[in-house]
Amino acid sequence: MSMFDFRRIKRLPPYVFAIVNTLKMDARQKGEDIIDLGMGNPDLPAPEHVIKKLCEAAKNPKNHRYSASKGITQLRVAMTEWYKRRFDVDLDPEKEVVVTIGSKEGLSHLLLATVQPGDIVLTPTPAYPIHPYGAIIAGGDITSVPIGPGVDFFSELEAAYKKTWPRPKLLIINFPHNPTTQVVEGLDFFRKVVDFAKENEIIVIHDFAYADLVFDGYKAPSFLQTPGAKDVGVEFFSLTKSYSMAGWRVGFCCGNKEVVGALIKIKSYLDYGMFQPIQIASIVALRGPQDCVEGFRKTYQSRRNEMIRGLKKAGWNIEPPKATMFVWAEIPEPFKKMGSLDFCKFLIKEAGVAVSPGIGFGEGGDNFVRFALVENEQRIKQACKGIKNALGRG
């Protein structure tokens, strides 16, 4: 065995998105205008009043010292206020809330704290990669639960549980869902999840990243609104999408005190928390005027409408998503046999548009591509024209 035999790394597949990214960069270096709708990287700036607070706090020398790994008290309190205001959920800021360096860091460290080699974790497929691979990095194994258009996720969940031995320890869910944009209506689904988790002694982790990017009157419920949810699990929320603060890396894990406590403990060994001025500015985001959140929501809804309209003109009919900053599109029939990776290569070459291949999100994704709504309406219109020409309908 080589001394460079890193088994944990070997369990991770090549990052499919890197292939598309390389092709995009190569084309741009040749002077081609590639419209990038691949990564869900928000292009809208953070709210002005939040930026102002960051600059002000950064000028105070005491804010440049180590911070608290679980987040400063007032930021945790601000998160409890947000839950109370939005969902009438009561949380203890000391024991039921921890600040994370974005939800991705929090989720991966939580899995490291709770998953042991041989433990089974249930995750949707296709899925945001850290959901399955966070468990794999921690030494666990995955049982996949199909999700997507026309799939009864809860029936699939029960079937996956019954066929898995040893019995699963954790369930990771994500509604509104990335990449499929699937949503849950009301609390009935979460009630079934809570009952299922109690009956089978499973911990639930709900990723609530797209809480505010909802359209056409749809409102996304919080898992923690469900009676008994705090007995079985936690929910992650972040400021990335709601407040367009992607690079700031501010997230939260809230809910069950044992699970939150495990994350607090492991983080106390692994990090010193984020830069304190960012935390102070985040308090202002959560407590300050919320019209910015509505502004971001309207912008994404307008982009979604333009994308759906433009693709329809290209003969590509897609059901408008009710939430997220994505459009999950089934590859048109004549091109489906290419598979999502080759279809993405085709769109870069023939349409000048970069999108994410569905296969990069796992099993069940290969008939789809994901568009991220991270360009303005004019660029989206231009992208759709290029796609229309590429699909032979120009």
PDB file of C-alpha atoms in Angstrom, residues 70-73 75-81 83 90-100 224 234-235 251-257 260-261 263-264:
ATOM      1  CA  LYS A  70     -20.711  28.313  17.814  1.00  0.00           C
ATOM      2  CA  GLY A  71     -21.401  31.911  16.760  1.00  0.00           C
ATOM      3  CA  ILE A  72     -21.784  35.090  18.800  1.00  0.00           C
ATOM      4  CA  THR A  73     -24.789  35.179  21.134  1.00  0.00           C
ATOM      5  CA  LEU A  75     -26.511  36.192  16.018  1.00  0.00           C
ATOM      6  CA  ARG A  76     -27.942  33.011  17.539  1.00  0.00           C
ATOM      7  CA  VAL A  77     -30.670  35.077  19.212  1.00  0.00           C
ATOM      8  CA  ALA A  78     -31.420  36.784  15.858  1.00  0.00           C
ATOM      9  CA  MET A  79     -31.895  33.356  14.282  1.00  0.00           C
ATOM     10  CA  THR A  80     -34.382  32.350  17.010  1.00  0.00           C
ATOM     11  CA  GLU A  81     -36.277  35.596  16.351  1.00  0.00           C
ATOM     12  CA  TYR A  83     -37.893  31.322  13.338  1.00  0.00           C
ATOM     13  CA  ASP A  90     -39.449  28.550  19.678  1.00  0.00           C
ATOM     14  CA  LEU A  91     -35.720  27.811  19.902  1.00  0.00           C
ATOM     15  CA  ASP A  92     -33.216  28.087  22.748  1.00  0.00           C
ATOM     16  CA  PRO A  93     -30.290  30.171  21.393  1.00  0.00           C
ATOM     17  CA  GLU A  94     -27.847  28.419  23.746  1.00  0.00           C
ATOM     18  CA  LYS A  95     -28.695  24.769  23.105  1.00  0.00           C
ATOM     19  CA  GLU A  96     -30.768  24.593  19.918  1.00  0.00           C
ATOM     20  CA  VAL A  97     -28.895  26.945  17.550  1.00  0.00           C
ATOM     21  CA  VAL A  98     -25.328  26.883  16.252  1.00  0.00           C
ATOM     22  CA  VAL A  99     -23.861  29.222  13.631  1.00  0.00           C
ATOM     23  CA  THR A 100     -21.997  27.461  10.818  1.00  0.00           C
ATOM     24  CA  LEU A 224     -39.276  22.577  12.640  1.00  0.00           C
ATOM     25  CA  VAL A 234     -32.459  19.605  12.883  1.00  0.00           C
ATOM     26  CA  GLU A 235     -32.819  22.099  10.071  1.00  0.00           C
ATOM     27  CA  GLY A 251     -25.428  29.308   8.030  1.00  0.00           C
ATOM     28  CA  PHE A 252     -27.277  27.864  10.993  1.00  0.00           C
ATOM     29  CA  CYS A 253     -28.161  24.447  12.354  1.00  0.00           C
ATOM     30  CA  CYS A 254     -31.273  24.575  14.556  1.00  0.00           C
ATOM     31  CA  GLY A 255     -33.418  22.063  16.404  1.00  0.00           C
ATOM     32  CA  ASN A 256     -32.691  18.965  18.474  1.00  0.00           C
ATOM     33  CA  LYS A 257     -30.300  19.893  21.291  1.00  0.00           C
ATOM     34  CA  VAL A 260     -26.876  20.648  17.760  1.00  0.00           C
ATOM     35  CA  GLY A 261     -24.684  19.840  20.780  1.00  0.00           C
ATOM     36  CA  LEU A 263     -22.036  19.911  16.089  1.00  0.00           C
ATOM     37  CA  ILE A 264     -21.067  22.539  18.694  1.00  0.00           C
TER      38      ILE A 264
END
